[in-house]
CSV table of C-alpha atoms in Angstrom, one decimal:
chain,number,residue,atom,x,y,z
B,13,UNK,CA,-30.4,19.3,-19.0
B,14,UNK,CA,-30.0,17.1,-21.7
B,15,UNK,CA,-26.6,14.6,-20.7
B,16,UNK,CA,-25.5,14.5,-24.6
B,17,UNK,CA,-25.5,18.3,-24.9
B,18,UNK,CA,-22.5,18.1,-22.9
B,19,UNK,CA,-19.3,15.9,-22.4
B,20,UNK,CA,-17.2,16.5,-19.7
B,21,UNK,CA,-13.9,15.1,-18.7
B,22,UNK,CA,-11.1,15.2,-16.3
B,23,UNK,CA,-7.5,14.5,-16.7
B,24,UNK,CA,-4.3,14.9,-14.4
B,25,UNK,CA,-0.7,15.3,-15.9
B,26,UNK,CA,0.3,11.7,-14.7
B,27,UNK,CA,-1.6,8.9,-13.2
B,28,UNK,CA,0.9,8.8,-9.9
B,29,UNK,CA,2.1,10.6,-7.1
B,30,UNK,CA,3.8,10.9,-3.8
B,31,UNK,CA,2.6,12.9,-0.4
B,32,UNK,CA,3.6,16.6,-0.7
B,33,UNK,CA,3.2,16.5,-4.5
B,34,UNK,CA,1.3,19.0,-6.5
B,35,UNK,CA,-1.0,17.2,-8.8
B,36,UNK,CA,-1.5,19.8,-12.1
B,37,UNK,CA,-4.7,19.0,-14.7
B,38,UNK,CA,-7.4,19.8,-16.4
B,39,UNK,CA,-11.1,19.7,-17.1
B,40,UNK,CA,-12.5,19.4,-20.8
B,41,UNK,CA,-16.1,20.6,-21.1
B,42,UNK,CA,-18.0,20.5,-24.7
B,43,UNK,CA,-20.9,22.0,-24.5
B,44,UNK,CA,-23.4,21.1,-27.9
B,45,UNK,CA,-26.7,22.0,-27.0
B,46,UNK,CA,-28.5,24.6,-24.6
B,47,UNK,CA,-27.9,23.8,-21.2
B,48,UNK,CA,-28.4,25.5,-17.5
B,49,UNK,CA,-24.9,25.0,-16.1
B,50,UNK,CA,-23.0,27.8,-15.4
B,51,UNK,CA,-20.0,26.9,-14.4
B,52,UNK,CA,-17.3,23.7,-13.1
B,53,UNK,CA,-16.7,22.9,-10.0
B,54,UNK,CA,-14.1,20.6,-8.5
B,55,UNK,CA,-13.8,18.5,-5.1
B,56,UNK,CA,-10.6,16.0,-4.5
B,57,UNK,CA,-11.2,12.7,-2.4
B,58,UNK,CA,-8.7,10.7,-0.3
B,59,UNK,CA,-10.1,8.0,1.8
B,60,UNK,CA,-9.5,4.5,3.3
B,61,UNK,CA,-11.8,1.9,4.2
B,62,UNK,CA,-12.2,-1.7,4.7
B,63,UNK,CA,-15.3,-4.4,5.2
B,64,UNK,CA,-14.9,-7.3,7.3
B,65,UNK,CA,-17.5,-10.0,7.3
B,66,UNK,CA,-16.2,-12.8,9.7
B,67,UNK,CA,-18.3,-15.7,8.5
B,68,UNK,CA,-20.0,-15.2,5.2
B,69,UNK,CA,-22.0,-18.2,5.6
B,70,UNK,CA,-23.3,-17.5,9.3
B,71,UNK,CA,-27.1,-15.9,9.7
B,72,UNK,CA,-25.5,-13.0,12.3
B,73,UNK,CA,-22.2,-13.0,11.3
B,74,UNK,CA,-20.1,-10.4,12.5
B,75,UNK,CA,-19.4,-6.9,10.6
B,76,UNK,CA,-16.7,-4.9,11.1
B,77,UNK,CA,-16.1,-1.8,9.1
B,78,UNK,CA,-14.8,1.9,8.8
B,79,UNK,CA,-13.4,4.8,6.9
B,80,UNK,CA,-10.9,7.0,7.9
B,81,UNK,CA,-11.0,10.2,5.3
B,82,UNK,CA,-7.2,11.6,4.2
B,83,UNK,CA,-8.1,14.2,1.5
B,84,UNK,CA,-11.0,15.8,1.5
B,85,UNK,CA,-12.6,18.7,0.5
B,86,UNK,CA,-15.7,20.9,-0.5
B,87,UNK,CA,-17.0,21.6,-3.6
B,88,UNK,CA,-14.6,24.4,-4.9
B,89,UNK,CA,-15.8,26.6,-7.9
B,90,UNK,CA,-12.7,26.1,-10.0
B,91,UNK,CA,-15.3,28.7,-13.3
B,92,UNK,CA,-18.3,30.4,-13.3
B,93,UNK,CA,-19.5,32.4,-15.9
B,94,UNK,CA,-21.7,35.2,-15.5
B,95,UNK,CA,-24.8,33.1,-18.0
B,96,UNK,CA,-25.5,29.8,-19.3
B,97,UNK,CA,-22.1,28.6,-20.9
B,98,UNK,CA,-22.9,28.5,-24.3
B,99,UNK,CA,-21.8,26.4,-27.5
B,100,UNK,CA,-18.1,25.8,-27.7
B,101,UNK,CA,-15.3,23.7,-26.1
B,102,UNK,CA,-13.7,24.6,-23.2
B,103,UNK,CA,-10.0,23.8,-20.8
B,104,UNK,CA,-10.2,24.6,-17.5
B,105,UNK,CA,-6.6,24.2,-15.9
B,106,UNK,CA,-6.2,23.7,-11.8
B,107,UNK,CA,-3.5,22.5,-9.4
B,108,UNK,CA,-4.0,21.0,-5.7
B,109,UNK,CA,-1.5,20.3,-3.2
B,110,UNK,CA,-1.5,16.7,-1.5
B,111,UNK,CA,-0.7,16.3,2.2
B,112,UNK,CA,2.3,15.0,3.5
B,113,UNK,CA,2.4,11.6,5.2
B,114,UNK,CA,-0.4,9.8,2.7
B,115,UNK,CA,-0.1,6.3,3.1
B,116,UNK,CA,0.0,4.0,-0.2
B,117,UNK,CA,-3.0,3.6,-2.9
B,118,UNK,CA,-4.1,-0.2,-2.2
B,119,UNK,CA,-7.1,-2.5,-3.2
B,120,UNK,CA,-7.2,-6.3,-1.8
B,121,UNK,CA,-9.9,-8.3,-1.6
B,122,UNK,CA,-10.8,-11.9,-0.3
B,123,UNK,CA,-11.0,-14.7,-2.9
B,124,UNK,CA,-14.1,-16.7,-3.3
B,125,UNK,CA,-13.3,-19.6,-1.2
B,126,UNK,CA,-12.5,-17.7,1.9
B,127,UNK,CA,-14.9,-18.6,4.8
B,128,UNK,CA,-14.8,-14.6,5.4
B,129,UNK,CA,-15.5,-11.9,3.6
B,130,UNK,CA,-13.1,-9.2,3.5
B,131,UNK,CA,-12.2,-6.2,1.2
B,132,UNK,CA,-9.6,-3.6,2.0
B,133,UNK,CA,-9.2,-0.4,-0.2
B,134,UNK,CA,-7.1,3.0,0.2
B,135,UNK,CA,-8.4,5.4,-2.8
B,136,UNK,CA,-7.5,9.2,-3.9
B,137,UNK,CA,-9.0,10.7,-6.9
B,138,UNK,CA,-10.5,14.0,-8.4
B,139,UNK,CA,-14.2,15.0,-9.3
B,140,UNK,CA,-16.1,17.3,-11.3
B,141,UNK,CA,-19.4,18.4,-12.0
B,142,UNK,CA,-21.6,21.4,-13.7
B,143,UNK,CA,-22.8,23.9,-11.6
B,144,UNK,CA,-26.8,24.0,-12.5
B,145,UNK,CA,-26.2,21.1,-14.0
B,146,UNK,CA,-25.0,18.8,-10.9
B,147,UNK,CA,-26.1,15.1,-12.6
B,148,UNK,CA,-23.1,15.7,-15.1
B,149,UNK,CA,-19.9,14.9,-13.6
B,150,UNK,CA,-16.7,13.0,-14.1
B,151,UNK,CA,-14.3,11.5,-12.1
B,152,UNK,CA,-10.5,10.3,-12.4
B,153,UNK,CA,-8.9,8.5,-9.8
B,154,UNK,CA,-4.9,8.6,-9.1
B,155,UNK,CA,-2.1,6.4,-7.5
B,156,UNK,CA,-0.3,7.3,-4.5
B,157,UNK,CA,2.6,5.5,-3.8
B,158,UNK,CA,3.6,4.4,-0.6
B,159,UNK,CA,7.0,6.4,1.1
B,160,UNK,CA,9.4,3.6,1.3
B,161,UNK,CA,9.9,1.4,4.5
B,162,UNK,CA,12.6,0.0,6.1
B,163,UNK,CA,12.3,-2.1,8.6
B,164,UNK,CA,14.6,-2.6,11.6
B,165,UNK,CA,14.4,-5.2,14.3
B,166,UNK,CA,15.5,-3.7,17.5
B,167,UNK,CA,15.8,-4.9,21.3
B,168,UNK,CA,13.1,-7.0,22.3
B,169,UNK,CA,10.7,-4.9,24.6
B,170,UNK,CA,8.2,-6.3,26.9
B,171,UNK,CA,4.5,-5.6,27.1
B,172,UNK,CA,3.1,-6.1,31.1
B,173,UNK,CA,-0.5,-7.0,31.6
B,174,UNK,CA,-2.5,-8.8,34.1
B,175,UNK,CA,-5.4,-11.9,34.3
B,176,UNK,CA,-8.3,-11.4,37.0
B,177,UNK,CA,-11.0,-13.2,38.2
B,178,UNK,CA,-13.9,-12.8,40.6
B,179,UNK,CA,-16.7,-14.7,41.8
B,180,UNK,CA,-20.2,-13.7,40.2
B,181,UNK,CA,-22.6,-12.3,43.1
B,182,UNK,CA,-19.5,-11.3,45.0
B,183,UNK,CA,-17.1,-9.3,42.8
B,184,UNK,CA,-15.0,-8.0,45.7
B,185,UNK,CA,-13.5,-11.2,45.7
B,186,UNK,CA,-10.7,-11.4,43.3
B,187,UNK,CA,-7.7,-12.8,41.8
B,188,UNK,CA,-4.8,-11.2,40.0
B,189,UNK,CA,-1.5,-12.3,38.4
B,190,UNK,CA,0.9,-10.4,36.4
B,191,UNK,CA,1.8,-11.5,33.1
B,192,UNK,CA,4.7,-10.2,30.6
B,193,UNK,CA,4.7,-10.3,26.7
B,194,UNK,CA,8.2,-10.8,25.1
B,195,UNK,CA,7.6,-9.3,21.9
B,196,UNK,CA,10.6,-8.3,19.1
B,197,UNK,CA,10.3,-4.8,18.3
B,198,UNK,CA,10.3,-3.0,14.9
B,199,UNK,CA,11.0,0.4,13.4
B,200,UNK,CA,10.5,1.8,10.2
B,201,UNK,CA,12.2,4.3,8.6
B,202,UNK,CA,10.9,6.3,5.9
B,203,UNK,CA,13.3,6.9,2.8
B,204,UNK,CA,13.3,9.1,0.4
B,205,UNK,CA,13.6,7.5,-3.3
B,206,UNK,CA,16.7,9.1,-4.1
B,207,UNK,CA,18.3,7.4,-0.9
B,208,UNK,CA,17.4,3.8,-1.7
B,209,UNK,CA,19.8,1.2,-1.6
B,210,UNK,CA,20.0,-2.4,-1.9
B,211,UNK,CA,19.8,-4.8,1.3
B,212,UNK,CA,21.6,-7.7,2.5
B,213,UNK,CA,20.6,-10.5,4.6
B,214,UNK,CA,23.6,-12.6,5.6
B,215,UNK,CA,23.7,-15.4,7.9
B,216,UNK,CA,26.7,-17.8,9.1
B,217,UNK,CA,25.9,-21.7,9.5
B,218,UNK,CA,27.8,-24.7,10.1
B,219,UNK,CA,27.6,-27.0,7.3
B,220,UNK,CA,28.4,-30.8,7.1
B,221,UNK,CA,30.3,-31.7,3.7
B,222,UNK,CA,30.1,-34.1,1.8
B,223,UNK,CA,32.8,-35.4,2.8
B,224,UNK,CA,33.0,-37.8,6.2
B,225,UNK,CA,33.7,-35.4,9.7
B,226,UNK,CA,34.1,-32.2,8.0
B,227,UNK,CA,32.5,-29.1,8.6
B,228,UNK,CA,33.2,-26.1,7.4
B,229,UNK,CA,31.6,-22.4,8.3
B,230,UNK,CA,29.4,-21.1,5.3
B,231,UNK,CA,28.4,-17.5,5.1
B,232,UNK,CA,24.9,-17.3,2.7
B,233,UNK,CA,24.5,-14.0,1.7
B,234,UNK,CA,21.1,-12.8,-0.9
B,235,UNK,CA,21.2,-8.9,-2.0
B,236,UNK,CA,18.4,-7.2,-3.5
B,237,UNK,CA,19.6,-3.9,-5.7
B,238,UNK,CA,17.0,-1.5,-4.7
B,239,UNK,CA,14.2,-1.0,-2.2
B,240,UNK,CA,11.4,0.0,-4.4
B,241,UNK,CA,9.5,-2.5,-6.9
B,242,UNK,CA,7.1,-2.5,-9.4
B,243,UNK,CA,4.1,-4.9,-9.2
B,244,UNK,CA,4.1,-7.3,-12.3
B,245,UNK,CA,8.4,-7.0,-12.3
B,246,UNK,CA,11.1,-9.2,-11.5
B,247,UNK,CA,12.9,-9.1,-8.5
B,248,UNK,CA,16.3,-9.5,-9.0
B,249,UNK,CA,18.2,-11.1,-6.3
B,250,UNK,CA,22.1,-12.2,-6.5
B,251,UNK,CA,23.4,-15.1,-3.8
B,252,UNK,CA,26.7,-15.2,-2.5
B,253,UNK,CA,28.3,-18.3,-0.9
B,254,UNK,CA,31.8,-18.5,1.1
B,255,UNK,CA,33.3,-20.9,2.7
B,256,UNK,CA,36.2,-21.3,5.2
B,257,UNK,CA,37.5,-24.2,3.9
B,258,UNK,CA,38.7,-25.8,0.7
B,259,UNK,CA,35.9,-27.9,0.3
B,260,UNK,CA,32.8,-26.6,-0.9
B,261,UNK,CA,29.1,-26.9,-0.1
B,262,UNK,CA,26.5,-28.9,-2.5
B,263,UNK,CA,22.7,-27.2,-2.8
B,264,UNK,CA,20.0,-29.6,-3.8
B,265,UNK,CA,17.3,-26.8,-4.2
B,266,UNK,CA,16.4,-22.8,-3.7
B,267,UNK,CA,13.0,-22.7,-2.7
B,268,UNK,CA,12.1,-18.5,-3.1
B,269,UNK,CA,8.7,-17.8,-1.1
B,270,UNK,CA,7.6,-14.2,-1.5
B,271,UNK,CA,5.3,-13.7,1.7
B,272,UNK,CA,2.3,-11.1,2.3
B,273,UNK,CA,1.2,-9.4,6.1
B,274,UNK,CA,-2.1,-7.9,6.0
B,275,UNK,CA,-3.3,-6.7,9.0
B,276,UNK,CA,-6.2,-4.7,9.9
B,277,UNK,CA,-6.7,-2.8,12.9
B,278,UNK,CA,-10.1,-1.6,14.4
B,279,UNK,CA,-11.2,-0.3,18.0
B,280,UNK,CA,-14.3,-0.6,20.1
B,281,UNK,CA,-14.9,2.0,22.4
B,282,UNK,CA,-17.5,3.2,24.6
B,283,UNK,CA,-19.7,6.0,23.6
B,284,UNK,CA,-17.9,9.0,25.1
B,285,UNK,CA,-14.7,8.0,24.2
B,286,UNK,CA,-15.9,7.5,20.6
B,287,UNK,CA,-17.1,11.0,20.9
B,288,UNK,CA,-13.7,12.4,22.3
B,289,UNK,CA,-11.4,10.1,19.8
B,290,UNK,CA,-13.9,10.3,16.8
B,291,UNK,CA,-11.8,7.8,13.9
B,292,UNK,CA,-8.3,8.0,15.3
B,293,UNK,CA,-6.9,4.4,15.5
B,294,UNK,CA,-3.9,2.5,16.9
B,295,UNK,CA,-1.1,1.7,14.9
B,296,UNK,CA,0.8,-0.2,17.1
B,297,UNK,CA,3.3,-3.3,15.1
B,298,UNK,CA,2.1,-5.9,17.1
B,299,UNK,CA,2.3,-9.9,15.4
B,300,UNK,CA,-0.6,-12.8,15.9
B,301,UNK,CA,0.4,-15.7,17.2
B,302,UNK,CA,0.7,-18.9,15.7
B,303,UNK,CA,-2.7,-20.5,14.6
B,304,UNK,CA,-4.5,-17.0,15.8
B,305,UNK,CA,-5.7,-14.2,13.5
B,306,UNK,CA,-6.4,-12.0,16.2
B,307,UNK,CA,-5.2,-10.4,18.9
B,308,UNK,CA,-6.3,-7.6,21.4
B,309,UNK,CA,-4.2,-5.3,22.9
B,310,UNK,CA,-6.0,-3.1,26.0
B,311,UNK,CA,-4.2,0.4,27.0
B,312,UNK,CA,-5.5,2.3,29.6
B,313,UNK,CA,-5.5,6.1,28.7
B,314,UNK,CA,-5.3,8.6,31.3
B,315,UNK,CA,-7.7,11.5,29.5
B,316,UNK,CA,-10.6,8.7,29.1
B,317,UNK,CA,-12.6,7.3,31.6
B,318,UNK,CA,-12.9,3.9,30.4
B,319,UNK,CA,-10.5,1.0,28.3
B,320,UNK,CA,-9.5,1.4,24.7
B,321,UNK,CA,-9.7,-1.8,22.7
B,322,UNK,CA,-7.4,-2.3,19.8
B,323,UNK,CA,-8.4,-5.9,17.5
B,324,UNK,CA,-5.9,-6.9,14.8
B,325,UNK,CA,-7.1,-8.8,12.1
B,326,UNK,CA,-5.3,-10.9,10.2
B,327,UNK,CA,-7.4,-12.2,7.1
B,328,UNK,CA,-4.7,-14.2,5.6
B,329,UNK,CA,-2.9,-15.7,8.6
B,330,UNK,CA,0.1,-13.9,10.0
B,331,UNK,CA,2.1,-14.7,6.6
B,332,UNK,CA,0.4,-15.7,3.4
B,333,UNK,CA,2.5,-17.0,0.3
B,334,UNK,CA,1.4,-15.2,-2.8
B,335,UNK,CA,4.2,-16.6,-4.9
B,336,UNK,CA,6.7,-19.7,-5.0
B,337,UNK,CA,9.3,-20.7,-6.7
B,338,UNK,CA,12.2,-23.6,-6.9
B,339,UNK,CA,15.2,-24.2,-8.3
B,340,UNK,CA,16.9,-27.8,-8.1
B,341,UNK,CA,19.7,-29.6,-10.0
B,342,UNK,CA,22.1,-26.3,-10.3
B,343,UNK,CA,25.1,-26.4,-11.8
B,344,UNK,CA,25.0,-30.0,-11.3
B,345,UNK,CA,24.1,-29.2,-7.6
B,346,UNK,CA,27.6,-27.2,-6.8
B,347,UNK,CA,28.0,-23.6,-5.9
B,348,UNK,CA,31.5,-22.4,-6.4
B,349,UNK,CA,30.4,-18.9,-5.5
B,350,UNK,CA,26.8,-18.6,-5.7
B,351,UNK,CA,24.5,-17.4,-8.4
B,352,UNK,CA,24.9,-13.3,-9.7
B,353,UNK,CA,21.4,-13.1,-11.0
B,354,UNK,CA,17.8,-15.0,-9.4
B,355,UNK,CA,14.6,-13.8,-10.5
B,356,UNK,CA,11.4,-13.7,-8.8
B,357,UNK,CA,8.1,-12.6,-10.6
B,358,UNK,CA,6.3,-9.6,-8.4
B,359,UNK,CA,3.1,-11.6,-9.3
B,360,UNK,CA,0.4,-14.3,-7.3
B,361,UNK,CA,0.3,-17.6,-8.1
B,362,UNK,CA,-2.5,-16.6,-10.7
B,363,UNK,CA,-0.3,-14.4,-12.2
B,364,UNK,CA,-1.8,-11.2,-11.5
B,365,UNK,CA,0.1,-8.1,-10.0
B,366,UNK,CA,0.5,-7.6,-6.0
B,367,UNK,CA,-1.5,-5.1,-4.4
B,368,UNK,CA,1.1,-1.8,-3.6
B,369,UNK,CA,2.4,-2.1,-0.5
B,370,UNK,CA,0.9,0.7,2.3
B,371,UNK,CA,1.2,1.6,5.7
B,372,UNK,CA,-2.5,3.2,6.3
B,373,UNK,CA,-4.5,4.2,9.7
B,374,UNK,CA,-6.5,1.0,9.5
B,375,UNK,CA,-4.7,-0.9,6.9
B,376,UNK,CA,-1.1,-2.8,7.3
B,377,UNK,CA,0.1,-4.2,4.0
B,378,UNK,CA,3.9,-5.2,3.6
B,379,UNK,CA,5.6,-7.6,1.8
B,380,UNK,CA,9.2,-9.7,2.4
B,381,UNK,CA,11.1,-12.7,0.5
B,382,UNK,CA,11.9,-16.0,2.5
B,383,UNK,CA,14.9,-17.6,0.8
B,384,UNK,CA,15.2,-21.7,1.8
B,385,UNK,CA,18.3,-23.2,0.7
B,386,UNK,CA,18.9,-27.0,0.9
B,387,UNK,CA,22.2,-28.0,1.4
B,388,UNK,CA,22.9,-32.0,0.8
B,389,UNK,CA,23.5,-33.6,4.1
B,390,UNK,CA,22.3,-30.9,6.1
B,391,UNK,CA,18.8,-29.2,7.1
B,392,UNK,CA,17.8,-26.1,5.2
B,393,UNK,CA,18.5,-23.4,5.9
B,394,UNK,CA,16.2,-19.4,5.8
B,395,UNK,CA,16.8,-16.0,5.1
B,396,UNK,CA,14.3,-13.5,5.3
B,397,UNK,CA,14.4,-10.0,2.6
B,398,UNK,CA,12.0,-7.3,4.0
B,399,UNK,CA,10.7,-5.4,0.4
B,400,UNK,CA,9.9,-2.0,1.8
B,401,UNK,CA,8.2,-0.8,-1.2
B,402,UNK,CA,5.6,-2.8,-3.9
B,403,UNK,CA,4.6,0.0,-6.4
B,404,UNK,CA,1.9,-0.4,-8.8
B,405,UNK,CA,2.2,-1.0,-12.5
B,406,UNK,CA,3.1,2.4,-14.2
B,407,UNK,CA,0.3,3.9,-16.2
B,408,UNK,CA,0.9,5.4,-19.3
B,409,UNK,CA,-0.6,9.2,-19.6
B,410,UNK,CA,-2.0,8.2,-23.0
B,411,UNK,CA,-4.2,5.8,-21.7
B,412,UNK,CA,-7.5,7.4,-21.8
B,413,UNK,CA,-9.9,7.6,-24.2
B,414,UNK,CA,-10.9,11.2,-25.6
B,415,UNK,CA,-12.4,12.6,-28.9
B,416,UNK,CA,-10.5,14.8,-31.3
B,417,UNK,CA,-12.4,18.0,-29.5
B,418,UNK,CA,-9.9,18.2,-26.8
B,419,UNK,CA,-6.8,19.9,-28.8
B,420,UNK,CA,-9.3,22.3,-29.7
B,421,UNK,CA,-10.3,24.3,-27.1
B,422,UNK,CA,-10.3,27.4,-25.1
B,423,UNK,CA,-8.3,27.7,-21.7
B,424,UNK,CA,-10.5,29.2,-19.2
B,425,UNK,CA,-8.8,30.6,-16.1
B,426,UNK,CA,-10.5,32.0,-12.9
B,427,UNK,CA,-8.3,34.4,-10.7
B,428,UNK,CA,-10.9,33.5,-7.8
B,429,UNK,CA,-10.2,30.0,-7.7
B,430,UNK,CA,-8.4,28.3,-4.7
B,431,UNK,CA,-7.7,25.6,-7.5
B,432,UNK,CA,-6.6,28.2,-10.3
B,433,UNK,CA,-3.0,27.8,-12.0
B,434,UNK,CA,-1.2,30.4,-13.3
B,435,UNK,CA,0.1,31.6,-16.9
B,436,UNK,CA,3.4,31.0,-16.4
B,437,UNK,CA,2.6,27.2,-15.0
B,438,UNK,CA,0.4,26.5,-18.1
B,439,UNK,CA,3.0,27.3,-20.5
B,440,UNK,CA,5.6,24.8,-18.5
B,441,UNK,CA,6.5,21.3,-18.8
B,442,UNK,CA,4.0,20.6,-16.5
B,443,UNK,CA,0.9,20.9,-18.9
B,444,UNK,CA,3.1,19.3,-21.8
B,445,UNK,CA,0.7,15.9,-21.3
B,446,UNK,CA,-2.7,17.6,-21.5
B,447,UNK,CA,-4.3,18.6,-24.7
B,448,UNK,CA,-4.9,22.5,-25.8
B,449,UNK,CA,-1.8,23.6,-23.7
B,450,UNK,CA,0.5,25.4,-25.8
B,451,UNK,CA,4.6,24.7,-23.9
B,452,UNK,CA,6.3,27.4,-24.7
């Protein structure tokens, strides 16, 4: 078939969604010229994946990657007509139902000067092609965002684990000793949007004055108004500053470092248990420690014959500073009370947005704000803002490019379709975006 005698296009009724969401669109099909297709078909994609190349620059440098599949789906017949579809343009409406529990859309990849070679992507989308006419197709993909995280530090727990040796050529010979992990523990909360809140990190110090043999008790308080952000914004902060005493504490600077964890978890497993697991992977919290970007965690399952190994990958270090700021010489270095507004650019030092944050099988990407504060005479002194949700940039609707054809056609609709949307949904507010949808 001739590719110009036919132009085909795909469009959903907003560019972003949550888990659990229906997504409503369409399909716009022109059809100019004789053709063999016979009808449109549909398939919705969901997937996460990530490429790890440890040294770029090595001859057998290690490869790690994999792809863990969250929407998927056949191709669904969403029309078929009972011929050839003949001259004419043509709206084919359909709906699809997202799972619950889909972590974040997300795409970060290593810049050109890393020693590794790294990308890390989390993807959802819809595609469409012409029965009988399968080279023509069209794809849109669309944002998930990431539920909203709140992290809590709870009692430290402790990992046990062991160290053995034995002699080679006599293996029955061994050594054991038992080690323990301190570890702080985290748990995160999901939230829905219409419960966020802002959060406050508060600490108490001891602070010298400036004037000879006094100290005086300073509570530092930064509040965030909200727990969901939008990458490219400002982060609005407000700092609060009380003292005990009459005298009050000087500031020399605010250093603001907005901080990115990106982990990326992988296991290696023997044969049959890669059989019996297939891509299910460990999601355990678990931090590198300092200078390493890896750690492995063994846990002995009861159902499998042999060890599960869990690596963590850290391609940016434990924490990597994608944005800094400082303030000096404010208010003539005094704080009365503190300051009711700070902003802080949601952007990298290059001044490009932040990757959304997301919370995937393989993929860990979260985000916090480190406040420093430099008080004179004394050493600085940190508080730490987790940001439980980076979303992307919002998209307009109207940003796509179509011809003049679309308000003009006729709405098709299939009562066979899994995919097929009723009368009384076209005529909604939910079609309002799309062309050739009359609201009533």
């Amino acid at each position: 078939m001739n590719r110009m005698a036919a132009d085909l296009i795909v469009r959903t009724e907003r560019p972003e969604y949550t888990s659990g969401d229906t997504v409503y669109g369409a399909v716009y099909l022109k059809i100019s010229g004789p053709t063999c297709a016979h009808g449109v078909q549909i398939k919705f994609f969901g997937y996460e994946t990530f490429n790890y190349l440890r040294d770029k620059n090595a001859l057998n440098a290690e490869q790690i990657q994999d792809t863990k599949e969250y929407v998927a789906s056949d191709q669904i017949t969403l029309y078929e007509f009972q011929d050839s579809i003949a001259l004419g343009q043509y709206v084919f409406p359909f709906q699809k139902r997202l799972p619950m529990d889909l972590p974040g859309s997300t795409c970060l990849e290593s810049p050109r000067d890393s020693s590794a070679e790294w990308k890390v992507e989390i993807v959802y989308g819809v595609e469409v092609s012409l029965m009988g006419a399968s080279d023509i197709k069209a794809r849109q993909t669309i944002s998930i965002t990431q539920p909203s995280l709140r992290m809590l530090y709870m009692k430290p727990e402790t990992l046990d684990g062991y160290v053995e040796v034995s002699l080679m050529g006599a293996s029955d010979i061994k050594a054991r000793q038992t080690i323990s992990i301190t570890q702080p523990s985290l748990r995160m909360l999901y939230m829905k949007p219409e419960t966020l809140d802002g959060y406050i990190e508060t600490r108490t110090f001891g602070l010298r004055s400036w004037l000879p043999f006094v100290t005086t008790n300073t509570d530092v308080s930064v509040c965030i108004n909200s727990q969901q952000f939008r990458a490219g914004d400002n982060l609005k902060l407000k700092l609060d500053i009380q003292t005990d005493g009459f005298v009050k504490p000087k500031i020399e600077s605010i250093l603001f470092q907005l901080v990115r964890d990106l982990r990326i978890t992988f296991q290696k497993l023997s044969a049959k248990d890669s059989e019996l697991l297939g891509s299910s992977l460990c999601r355990t919290l678990k931090r590198p420690t300092s200078g390493s970007d890896t750690l492995r965690l063994n846990e002995d399952l009861n159902n499998f014959d042999n060890t599960l190994s869990s690596e963590f990958i850290y391609p940016q270090g434990a924490s990597y500073i994608v944005q800094y700021s400082r303030l000096v010489d404010i208010e003539g270095t005094k704080l009365v009370n503190g300051i009711e507004e700070l902003l802080v650019p949601l952007k990298d030092v290059n001044g490009k947005d932040l990757p959304p944050t997301t919370l995937g099988t393989n993929i860990w990407l979260m985000y916090s704000l480190k406040v420093t504060l430099k008080f004179q005479k004394n050493d600085p002194v940190d508080l730490h803002l987790p940001l439980c949700s980076i979303l992307p940039r919002f998209q307009e609707c109207s940003d796509w490019r179509r011809g003049d054809w679309v308000y003009d056609c006729h709405v098709m609709i299939s009562d066979k379709s899994p995919c097929s949307v009723s009368q009384e949904i076209i005529e909604s507010v939910k079609f309002s975006t799309l062309p050739s949808f009359h609201v009533v």
